[in-house]
Amino acid sequence: SKVRIYTLAKELGLENPKMLEILDGLGVSYKSVSSTIEEDTVELIRQIVDEENAAGGGTSAQSSAPITQSDEAAAAPSAPASQGTQSAAAGGQTATQTRQETAAASEVPHRAPVVTIMGHVDHGKTSLLDYIRKTRVAAKEAGGITQHVGAFEAQTSKGKIVFIDTPGHEAFTTIRARGANVADIAIIVIAADDSLMPQTREAIAHAQAAKVPMIIAINKMDLPQANPDKVKTDLTQLNLVPEEYGGDLIVVPVSAKTGEGVEDLLEYISLNAELEDLRADPKGKFAGVIIEGKVDKQAGVLATVMVQEGTLHVGDFLVVGENYGKIKAMTDSAGARIKEAGPSTPVQILGFSEVPTSGEKVSSAKNEHAAREVIAGRASDRRDAENAQVQRKLTLEEMMGPLSSVRTVNLILRADTQGSVEAIQGILARKESEDVKINVMLAGIGAPTEGDVLLAGTAEATILCFSVTAPGSVTKIADNKGVDIKSFRIIYELIDEVDRLIKGNLEPVF
Ligand code: GDP
């Protein structure tokens, strides 16, 4: 019978990436480690692994030691020989190459995955985070109240998982809008009694735009009216096909109330992280991102920094934008004082004089003088850029458009009813041609939100509104970010605008 890739890997004592390498070598296609493979292939892989083990080297020795010329020569024949077809022989070569390429990377240690939880209001994001925190965070100080620092570290049987604990996509998008990507995996929470709602679609659009892998958690499974099948069918309509329907979307039923399924969810996160092969060098140059900044009445400015590369130490000088600070004290997410922090660790830092904004990148400097130099350099770059903005001449490419032949018009659509959303989407679909692709990144009911603007900003999309108007706060952000929000009361005027966008994309406008 069919077997899931990760199950087979586990059975044969192989790491998932190694298993995928073997599958690549055989030219077997798969979507993820949770895809199933045919019985014949399973047999073949068992043989290959047996042969590799018998050949003496063993698979584990191979992945831990750098591959030398002779190892490679010895390892190469085993895969193709057992199948004896042309395509497998060619595939075996690819696997060898991949092994060689990854040999250098594998000296950089693995790091824990950073996960964000998104979804519609009331679907249980906070409850799920609370459940995980309650059951998976070791209480360091008895009776101590853990402060909210924007992230926490959960311990699981498969290692550490870091959760960003500002639920909702605001945190995700503000961080991304500044060019940083903190989350490795997005959990989309969908209540089993409510299925897909507008913010669910938004969350999915945000994860897709960021190219962050998604895992769906169908929550509230304890409710008698829970209908997970409806959720799965609704997902399929967004072209997100759960694996049990033949797709590659991982869907995990959970209850934040009873804890049912949460263990499975954590396992899938670890599995996905393993597949992503996340690595960072604790000895490398420090790089981090601000998760949250705030002023504490007693302590002063507190900033939560996610360490992405390298290691932070008390006493280090950090630069954020055009400010710097010296780390006076650091605490981990459970509130314990620490002296150093490596990759995938959220730390709260005391030592900045200005409150940094989430999403800002953090780097380190050797000493105060170096920090000041970096800042001076940035300030002068900024002034140059501001001047250049004023004097800028159009380049040929800007006049003629990019040279690739298919253009994409990115749109975010907002309308008063589901009916108008569907009607407009129907008309838009017919506007597509060989030269122009219309990409509706998000179509929703109700006024555009700040999240829409951030998404539009990163994707260079135009926001089109039909019979809804953006609140003042949202237009203000749009103005700041140079995002166009256009509102219409008549469908054909909206369509005319789309025509203009298409033309604008096709022909130079003088
Ligand atoms: P959020 O807005 O997505 O953060 O949702 P919350 O975590 O605040 O949950 C909204 C409501 O749903 C609260 O009343 C929770 O107690 C309830 N809730 C959350 N998860 C579950 C669950 O698994 N089962 C049940 N029965 N209720 C839940």
Coordinates of C-alpha atoms and ligand atoms in Angstrom, one line a residue:
S1 CA 0.0 0.0 0.0
K2 CA 1.0 3.7 -0.3
V3 CA 3.3 5.1 2.4
R4 CA 3.9 8.7 3.4
I5 CA 7.4 9.9 2.8
Y6 CA 8.1 11.0 6.3
T7 CA 6.8 7.7 7.7
L8 CA 9.2 5.8 5.4
A9 CA 12.1 8.1 6.3
K10 CA 11.4 7.4 10.0
E11 CA 11.2 3.7 9.5
L12 CA 14.5 3.6 7.6
G13 CA 16.2 6.0 10.1
L14 CA 16.8 8.7 7.5
E15 CA 16.4 12.4 7.8
N16 CA 13.6 13.8 5.6
P17 CA 16.0 15.9 3.4
K18 CA 18.0 12.7 2.7
M19 CA 14.8 10.8 1.8
L20 CA 13.8 13.6 -0.6
E21 CA 17.3 13.5 -2.2
I22 CA 16.8 9.8 -2.9
L23 CA 13.4 10.4 -4.4
D24 CA 14.9 13.2 -6.6
G25 CA 17.5 10.8 -7.6
L26 CA 14.9 8.3 -8.7
G27 CA 12.9 11.0 -10.5
V28 CA 9.9 10.4 -8.3
S29 CA 7.7 13.5 -8.0
Y30 CA 6.2 14.6 -4.7
K31 CA 4.8 17.7 -3.2
S32 CA 5.9 17.5 0.4
V33 CA 7.2 15.0 3.0
S34 CA 3.6 14.2 3.7
S35 CA 2.9 13.1 0.2
T36 CA 2.4 9.4 -0.3
I37 CA 4.5 7.2 -2.6
E38 CA 3.6 4.0 -4.4
E39 CA 4.4 0.6 -3.1
D40 CA 6.9 -0.2 -5.9
T41 CA 8.9 2.9 -5.1
V42 CA 8.9 2.1 -1.4
E43 CA 10.4 -1.3 -2.2
L44 CA 13.0 0.3 -4.4
I45 CA 14.0 2.8 -1.7
R46 CA 14.3 0.0 0.9
Q47 CA 16.7 -1.8 -1.5
I48 CA 18.7 1.4 -2.1
V49 CA 19.1 2.1 1.6
D50 CA 19.9 -1.5 2.3
E51 CA 22.6 -1.5 -0.4
E52 CA 24.0 1.8 0.9
N53 CA 24.2 0.5 4.4
A54 CA 25.8 -2.8 3.2
A55 CA 28.3 -0.8 1.1
G56 CA 29.8 0.2 4.5
G57 CA 29.5 4.0 4.4
G58 CA 25.9 3.9 5.7
T59 CA 23.6 6.8 5.0
S60 CA 24.2 8.6 8.3
A61 CA 28.0 8.6 7.9
Q62 CA 27.5 10.1 4.5
S63 CA 25.4 13.0 5.6
S64 CA 27.5 13.9 8.6
A65 CA 30.9 13.9 6.8
P66 CA 31.8 16.2 3.9
I67 CA 31.7 14.2 0.7
T68 CA 35.1 13.6 -0.8
Q69 CA 35.9 12.6 -4.4
S70 CA 36.2 9.0 -3.5
D71 CA 33.1 8.8 -1.3
E72 CA 31.2 10.2 -4.2
A73 CA 32.5 7.7 -6.6
A74 CA 31.6 4.9 -4.2
A75 CA 28.2 6.3 -3.5
A76 CA 27.1 7.1 -7.0
P77 CA 26.7 3.7 -8.5
S78 CA 24.5 2.3 -5.8
A79 CA 21.3 4.4 -6.6
P80 CA 21.2 3.9 -10.4
A81 CA 22.4 0.3 -10.3
S82 CA 19.5 -0.9 -8.4
Q83 CA 17.0 0.5 -10.9
G84 CA 19.0 0.1 -14.0
T85 CA 17.1 2.5 -16.2
Q86 CA 18.5 5.5 -18.1
S87 CA 16.4 8.1 -16.2
A88 CA 17.5 6.7 -12.8
A89 CA 21.1 6.9 -13.9
A90 CA 20.7 10.5 -14.8
G91 CA 18.8 11.1 -11.5
G92 CA 21.6 9.5 -9.5
Q93 CA 23.9 12.1 -10.8
T94 CA 21.7 14.9 -9.7
A95 CA 21.5 13.5 -6.2
T96 CA 25.3 13.3 -6.0
Q97 CA 25.5 16.9 -7.1
T98 CA 23.0 18.0 -4.5
R99 CA 24.9 16.1 -1.9
Q100 CA 28.0 18.0 -2.8
E101 CA 26.3 21.3 -2.8
T102 CA 24.8 20.7 0.6
A103 CA 28.0 19.5 2.1
A104 CA 29.2 23.0 2.8
A105 CA 25.8 24.2 4.0
S106 CA 25.4 21.3 6.4
E107 CA 28.3 22.6 8.5
V108 CA 26.0 25.5 9.5
P109 CA 23.8 24.2 12.4
H110 CA 20.1 23.9 12.3
R111 CA 18.0 26.5 14.0
A112 CA 14.5 26.4 15.4
P113 CA 11.5 27.4 13.2
V114 CA 9.7 30.7 13.9
V115 CA 6.0 30.4 13.5
T116 CA 3.2 32.9 13.3
I117 CA -0.5 32.3 13.9
M118 CA -3.0 34.0 11.7
G119 CA -6.7 33.7 11.0
H120 CA -10.2 35.3 11.4
V121 CA -11.1 37.0 14.7
D122 CA -12.6 34.6 17.3
H123 CA -11.4 31.5 15.5
G124 CA -9.1 30.8 18.4
K125 CA -5.6 32.2 17.7
T126 CA -5.1 33.6 21.2
S127 CA -6.5 30.4 22.8
L128 CA -4.2 28.2 20.7
L129 CA -1.1 30.3 21.6
D130 CA -2.2 30.2 25.3
Y131 CA -2.6 26.5 25.3
I132 CA 0.8 26.0 23.7
R133 CA 2.4 28.4 26.1
K134 CA 0.7 26.8 29.1
T135 CA 1.8 23.3 28.2
R136 CA 5.1 23.9 26.5
V137 CA 6.9 26.7 28.2
A138 CA 8.9 25.6 31.2
A139 CA 8.1 28.0 34.1
K140 CA 11.5 29.3 35.0
E141 CA 10.5 31.2 38.1
A142 CA 7.8 29.8 40.2
G143 CA 4.9 32.3 40.6
G144 CA 6.6 34.7 38.2
I145 CA 4.2 36.3 35.8
T146 CA 5.7 36.0 32.3
Q147 CA 5.6 39.4 30.5
H148 CA 4.3 39.6 27.0
V149 CA 7.4 40.2 24.9
G150 CA 5.9 39.4 21.4
A151 CA 7.3 35.9 21.1
F152 CA 7.9 32.7 23.1
E153 CA 9.8 29.5 22.9
A154 CA 7.9 26.2 23.1
Q155 CA 9.7 23.0 23.9
T156 CA 8.6 19.9 22.0
S157 CA 9.8 16.3 21.7
K158 CA 11.3 17.4 18.3
G159 CA 13.1 20.5 19.7
K160 CA 12.3 24.2 20.1
I161 CA 9.6 26.1 18.2
V162 CA 9.4 29.8 18.5
F163 CA 6.0 31.4 18.3
I164 CA 5.3 35.0 17.4
D165 CA 2.6 35.7 19.9
T166 CA 0.9 38.8 18.4
P167 CA -1.9 37.0 16.7
G168 CA -3.3 38.3 13.5
H169 CA -1.5 39.4 10.4
E170 CA -0.8 42.9 11.6
A171 CA 2.5 41.8 13.1
F172 CA 3.3 39.6 10.1
T173 CA 2.7 42.4 7.6
T174 CA 4.3 45.3 9.5
I175 CA 7.4 43.2 9.8
R176 CA 7.3 42.2 6.2
A177 CA 6.5 45.7 4.9
R178 CA 10.0 46.6 6.2
G179 CA 11.6 44.0 4.1
A180 CA 12.2 41.5 6.9
N181 CA 10.8 38.0 6.9
V182 CA 10.7 36.6 10.4
A183 CA 8.2 33.7 10.2
D184 CA 9.3 30.4 8.6
I185 CA 5.8 28.9 8.8
A186 CA 2.3 30.4 9.1
I187 CA -0.4 28.5 11.0
I188 CA -3.8 29.6 9.6
V189 CA -6.4 28.9 12.3
I190 CA -10.0 28.2 11.0
A191 CA -12.8 27.5 13.4
A192 CA -14.5 24.2 12.5
D193 CA -18.0 25.7 13.1
D194 CA -17.4 28.8 11.0
S195 CA -15.1 27.8 8.1
L196 CA -13.4 30.4 5.9
M197 CA -14.1 34.0 6.7
P198 CA -12.8 37.3 5.2
Q199 CA -9.8 37.5 7.5
T200 CA -9.0 33.9 6.8
R201 CA -8.7 34.7 3.2
E202 CA -6.6 37.8 4.0
A203 CA -4.3 35.7 6.2
I204 CA -3.9 33.1 3.4
A205 CA -3.1 35.9 0.9
H206 CA -0.5 37.4 3.2
A207 CA 1.2 34.0 3.7
Q208 CA 1.1 33.4 -0.1
A209 CA 2.5 36.8 -0.9
A210 CA 5.4 36.2 1.6
K211 CA 5.9 32.7 0.2
V212 CA 5.8 31.3 3.7
P213 CA 4.5 27.7 3.9
M214 CA 1.1 27.3 5.5
I215 CA -0.3 24.7 7.8
I216 CA -4.1 24.8 8.4
A217 CA -5.3 24.2 12.0
I218 CA -9.0 23.5 12.1
N219 CA -9.9 24.6 15.6
K220 CA -12.8 24.1 17.9
M221 CA -13.1 20.4 17.0
D222 CA -14.6 19.8 20.4
L223 CA -17.8 21.6 19.4
P224 CA -20.7 19.3 18.3
Q225 CA -21.3 21.5 15.3
A226 CA -17.7 21.2 14.1
N227 CA -17.6 20.6 10.4
P228 CA -14.0 20.0 9.3
D229 CA -15.1 18.6 5.9
K230 CA -16.8 21.9 5.0
V231 CA -13.5 23.8 5.9
K232 CA -11.6 21.4 3.6
T233 CA -14.0 21.8 0.7
D234 CA -14.0 25.6 1.1
L235 CA -10.1 25.6 1.0
T236 CA -10.2 23.5 -2.2
Q237 CA -12.2 26.3 -3.8
L238 CA -9.2 28.6 -3.1
N239 CA -7.0 26.1 -4.9
L240 CA -5.6 25.0 -1.6
V241 CA -6.1 21.2 -1.7
P242 CA -5.8 19.3 1.6
E243 CA -3.5 16.2 1.2
E244 CA -6.4 13.8 1.9
Y245 CA -8.0 15.2 -1.3
G246 CA -4.8 14.6 -3.2
G247 CA -3.2 18.0 -2.6
D248 CA -0.2 19.1 -0.5
L249 CA -1.9 21.3 2.1
I250 CA -1.4 20.0 5.6
V251 CA -4.6 20.3 7.6
V252 CA -4.6 19.5 11.3
P253 CA -7.8 19.3 13.4
V254 CA -7.3 20.7 16.9
S255 CA -9.0 22.1 19.9
A256 CA -7.4 24.9 21.8
K257 CA -9.9 24.1 24.6
T258 CA -9.2 20.4 25.1
G259 CA -5.7 20.3 23.6
E260 CA -6.8 17.6 21.1
G261 CA -4.5 17.6 18.0
V262 CA -2.1 20.2 19.3
E263 CA 0.7 17.6 19.6
D264 CA 0.1 16.7 16.0
L265 CA 0.2 20.3 15.0
L266 CA 3.6 20.8 16.7
E267 CA 4.8 17.6 15.0
Y268 CA 3.8 19.0 11.6
I269 CA 5.6 22.2 12.3
S270 CA 8.8 20.4 13.2
L271 CA 8.4 18.2 10.1
N272 CA 8.0 21.2 7.9
A273 CA 10.9 22.9 9.5
E274 CA 13.1 19.9 8.8
L275 CA 12.0 19.9 5.2
E276 CA 12.8 23.6 5.0
D277 CA 16.3 22.8 6.3
L278 CA 16.5 26.0 8.4
R279 CA 20.0 26.8 9.4
A280 CA 21.9 29.8 10.9
D281 CA 25.4 30.2 12.1
P282 CA 25.7 31.2 15.8
K283 CA 29.3 32.2 15.1
G284 CA 28.4 34.3 12.1
K285 CA 27.8 38.0 11.8
F286 CA 24.8 39.1 13.9
A287 CA 21.5 39.9 12.2
G288 CA 18.2 40.3 13.8
V289 CA 14.7 41.9 13.5
I290 CA 12.7 44.0 16.0
I291 CA 9.6 42.1 17.0
E292 CA 8.2 44.7 19.4
G293 CA 9.3 47.9 21.1
K294 CA 7.8 49.6 24.1
V295 CA 8.4 51.9 27.0
D296 CA 8.2 50.5 30.4
K297 CA 7.5 53.0 33.2
Q298 CA 10.3 51.5 35.4
A299 CA 12.7 49.9 33.0
G300 CA 12.6 52.4 30.1
V301 CA 12.8 51.4 26.5
L302 CA 12.4 47.6 26.0
A303 CA 12.8 46.0 22.6
T304 CA 12.2 42.4 21.6
V305 CA 14.7 41.3 19.0
M306 CA 14.6 38.0 17.1
V307 CA 18.2 36.8 16.6
Q308 CA 18.4 35.5 13.0
E309 CA 22.2 35.0 12.6
G310 CA 25.1 35.1 15.0
T311 CA 25.0 35.6 18.8
L312 CA 24.1 38.5 20.9
H313 CA 26.0 39.3 24.1
V314 CA 25.3 41.7 27.0
G315 CA 27.5 44.7 26.2
D316 CA 27.2 44.5 22.4
F317 CA 26.4 47.6 20.4
L318 CA 23.3 47.4 18.2
V319 CA 22.2 49.6 15.3
V320 CA 18.6 50.0 14.4
G321 CA 17.8 52.4 11.5
E322 CA 19.5 55.6 12.5
N323 CA 19.7 54.8 16.2
Y324 CA 22.0 52.7 18.3
G325 CA 22.2 51.2 21.7
K326 CA 24.4 49.2 24.0
I327 CA 22.8 46.0 25.5
K328 CA 22.6 46.7 29.2
A329 CA 20.6 43.6 30.0
M330 CA 18.8 40.8 28.2
T331 CA 16.0 38.5 29.2
D332 CA 14.7 35.5 27.3
S333 CA 11.0 35.2 26.5
A334 CA 10.3 33.4 29.8
G335 CA 11.7 36.4 31.7
A336 CA 15.0 34.8 32.8
R337 CA 18.2 37.0 32.6
I338 CA 20.6 35.7 30.0
K339 CA 24.1 36.8 28.9
E340 CA 23.9 35.6 25.3
A341 CA 21.4 34.5 22.7
G342 CA 21.9 32.6 19.5
P343 CA 19.8 32.1 16.3
S344 CA 16.0 31.8 16.6
T345 CA 15.9 33.2 20.1
P346 CA 13.6 36.1 20.9
V347 CA 15.2 38.3 23.5
Q348 CA 14.1 41.4 25.3
I349 CA 16.8 44.0 25.4
L350 CA 17.3 47.0 27.6
G351 CA 19.6 49.6 26.2
F352 CA 18.0 51.5 23.4
S353 CA 17.2 55.1 23.9
E354 CA 14.5 55.3 21.2
V355 CA 11.6 52.8 20.8
P356 CA 12.3 50.8 17.7
T357 CA 9.5 49.8 15.4
S358 CA 8.6 46.2 14.7
G359 CA 10.1 44.9 11.5
E360 CA 13.2 47.1 11.7
K361 CA 16.4 45.3 11.0
V362 CA 19.1 45.1 13.7
S363 CA 22.8 44.8 13.2
S364 CA 25.7 45.0 15.5
A365 CA 28.8 47.2 15.6
K366 CA 32.2 46.6 17.2
N367 CA 32.0 49.6 19.5
E368 CA 30.3 52.9 19.9
H369 CA 32.4 54.7 17.3
A370 CA 31.6 52.1 14.7
A371 CA 27.9 52.3 15.6
R372 CA 28.0 56.1 15.1
E373 CA 29.7 55.6 11.7
V374 CA 27.1 53.2 10.5
I375 CA 24.4 55.7 11.4
A376 CA 26.1 58.6 9.8
G377 CA 26.5 56.6 6.6
R378 CA 22.8 55.7 6.7
A379 CA 21.8 59.3 7.3
S380 CA 23.8 60.5 4.3
D381 CA 22.5 57.6 2.1
R382 CA 19.0 58.7 3.0
R383 CA 19.6 62.3 2.1
D384 CA 21.2 61.2 -1.2
A385 CA 18.1 59.1 -1.9
E386 CA 15.8 62.0 -1.1
N387 CA 17.7 64.2 -3.4
A388 CA 17.8 61.6 -6.2
Q389 CA 14.1 61.2 -5.9
V390 CA 13.6 64.8 -6.8
Q391 CA 16.0 64.8 -9.8
R392 CA 15.2 61.4 -11.1
K393 CA 14.9 60.9 -14.8
L394 CA 12.9 58.1 -16.3
T395 CA 15.0 55.1 -17.4
L396 CA 14.3 53.4 -20.7
E397 CA 12.8 50.5 -18.9
E398 CA 10.4 52.7 -17.0
M399 CA 9.3 54.3 -20.2
M400 CA 9.0 51.0 -22.2
G401 CA 8.0 48.7 -19.3
P402 CA 10.0 45.7 -18.4
L403 CA 11.3 43.6 -21.2
S404 CA 9.5 40.4 -20.3
S405 CA 6.5 39.8 -22.5
V406 CA 3.8 38.9 -20.0
R407 CA 2.9 41.7 -17.6
T408 CA 0.9 41.2 -14.4
V409 CA -1.5 43.7 -13.0
N410 CA -1.8 43.1 -9.2
L411 CA -5.1 44.1 -7.7
I412 CA -6.8 44.0 -4.4
L413 CA -10.5 44.1 -4.7
R414 CA -12.9 45.4 -2.0
A415 CA -16.7 45.5 -2.5
D416 CA -19.9 45.8 -0.5
T417 CA -21.3 42.3 -1.1
Q418 CA -20.1 38.9 -2.1
G419 CA -22.2 39.2 -5.2
S420 CA -20.4 42.3 -6.5
V421 CA -17.0 40.7 -5.6
E422 CA -17.9 37.7 -7.8
A423 CA -19.3 39.8 -10.6
I424 CA -16.2 42.0 -10.8
Q425 CA -13.9 39.0 -10.6
G426 CA -15.9 37.4 -13.5
I427 CA -15.4 40.5 -15.7
L428 CA -11.7 40.8 -14.7
A429 CA -11.0 37.2 -15.7
R430 CA -12.2 38.0 -19.2
K431 CA -9.8 40.9 -19.4
E432 CA -6.8 38.6 -19.3
S433 CA -4.8 38.1 -22.4
E434 CA -1.6 36.5 -23.6
D435 CA 0.2 39.7 -22.7
V436 CA -1.5 40.6 -19.5
K437 CA -2.2 38.6 -16.4
I438 CA -4.6 40.0 -13.9
N439 CA -3.7 38.8 -10.4
V440 CA -6.4 39.5 -7.8
M441 CA -4.3 39.0 -4.7
L442 CA -7.2 39.5 -2.4
A443 CA -10.9 40.0 -2.9
G444 CA -12.9 40.8 0.2
I445 CA -16.1 42.3 1.5
G446 CA -16.0 45.6 3.3
A447 CA -13.7 48.6 3.4
P448 CA -9.9 48.2 2.7
T449 CA -7.8 47.7 5.8
E450 CA -4.3 48.7 6.8
G451 CA -3.3 45.1 6.1
D452 CA -4.5 45.5 2.5
V453 CA -2.3 48.6 2.1
L454 CA 0.7 46.9 3.4
L455 CA 0.1 43.9 1.1
A456 CA -0.4 46.3 -1.9
G457 CA 2.7 48.2 -1.0
T458 CA 4.9 45.1 -1.1
A459 CA 3.3 43.6 -4.2
E460 CA 2.9 47.0 -6.0
A461 CA -0.8 46.3 -6.3
T462 CA -3.7 48.8 -6.8
I463 CA -6.6 48.7 -4.4
L464 CA -10.0 48.9 -6.2
C465 CA -13.1 49.6 -4.1
F466 CA -16.6 49.1 -5.2
S467 CA -19.3 50.8 -3.1
V468 CA -17.0 50.9 -0.1
T469 CA -14.7 53.6 1.1
A470 CA -11.4 53.5 2.9
P471 CA -11.4 55.0 6.4
G472 CA -9.2 58.1 6.7
S473 CA -6.5 56.2 8.7
V474 CA -6.1 53.8 5.9
T475 CA -5.9 56.4 3.1
K476 CA -3.3 58.2 5.1
I477 CA -1.1 55.1 5.3
A478 CA -1.7 54.5 1.6
D479 CA -0.6 58.0 0.8
N480 CA 2.6 57.5 2.9
K481 CA 3.4 54.2 1.1
G482 CA 2.5 55.5 -2.4
V483 CA -0.3 52.9 -2.7
D484 CA -3.3 53.8 -4.9
I485 CA -6.8 53.2 -3.5
K486 CA -9.5 53.9 -6.1
S487 CA -13.2 53.9 -5.3
F488 CA -16.1 53.4 -7.6
R489 CA -19.9 53.3 -7.4
I490 CA -20.4 52.1 -10.9
I491 CA -18.9 48.7 -12.0
Y492 CA -18.1 49.9 -15.5
E493 CA -16.1 52.8 -14.2
L494 CA -14.1 50.3 -12.2
I495 CA -13.6 48.2 -15.3
D496 CA -12.5 51.3 -17.2
E497 CA -9.9 51.8 -14.6
V498 CA -8.7 48.2 -14.9
D499 CA -8.4 48.8 -18.7
R500 CA -6.3 51.9 -18.0
L501 CA -4.1 49.8 -15.7
I502 CA -3.7 47.2 -18.3
K503 CA -2.9 49.8 -21.0
G504 CA -0.5 51.6 -18.6
N505 CA 1.3 48.3 -18.3
L506 CA 1.4 47.7 -22.0
E507 CA 2.2 51.1 -23.5
P508 CA 4.4 53.9 -22.5
V509 CA 2.4 56.8 -21.3
F510 CA 3.8 60.3 -22.1
Ligands
GDP1 P1 -8.9 35.0 18.4 O1 -9.7 36.2 18.2 O2 -8.7 34.2 17.1 O3 -7.6 35.2 19.1 O4 -9.9 34.0 19.2 P2 -9.8 33.6 20.8 O5 -8.7 32.7 21.1 O6 -10.0 34.9 21.6 O7 -11.1 32.7 20.9 C1 -12.4 33.2 20.6 C2 -13.4 32.4 21.4 O8 -13.5 31.1 21.0 C3 -13.2 32.4 22.9 O9 -14.4 32.5 23.6 C4 -12.6 31.1 23.2 O10 -12.8 30.6 24.4 C5 -13.2 30.2 22.1 N1 -12.4 29.1 21.7 C6 -11.1 29.2 21.2 N2 -10.7 28.0 20.9 C7 -11.7 27.1 21.2 C8 -11.8 25.6 21.0 O11 -11.0 24.9 20.6 N3 -13.0 25.1 21.4 C9 -14.1 25.9 21.9 N4 -15.2 25.3 22.2 N5 -13.9 27.2 22.0 C10 -12.8 27.8 21.7

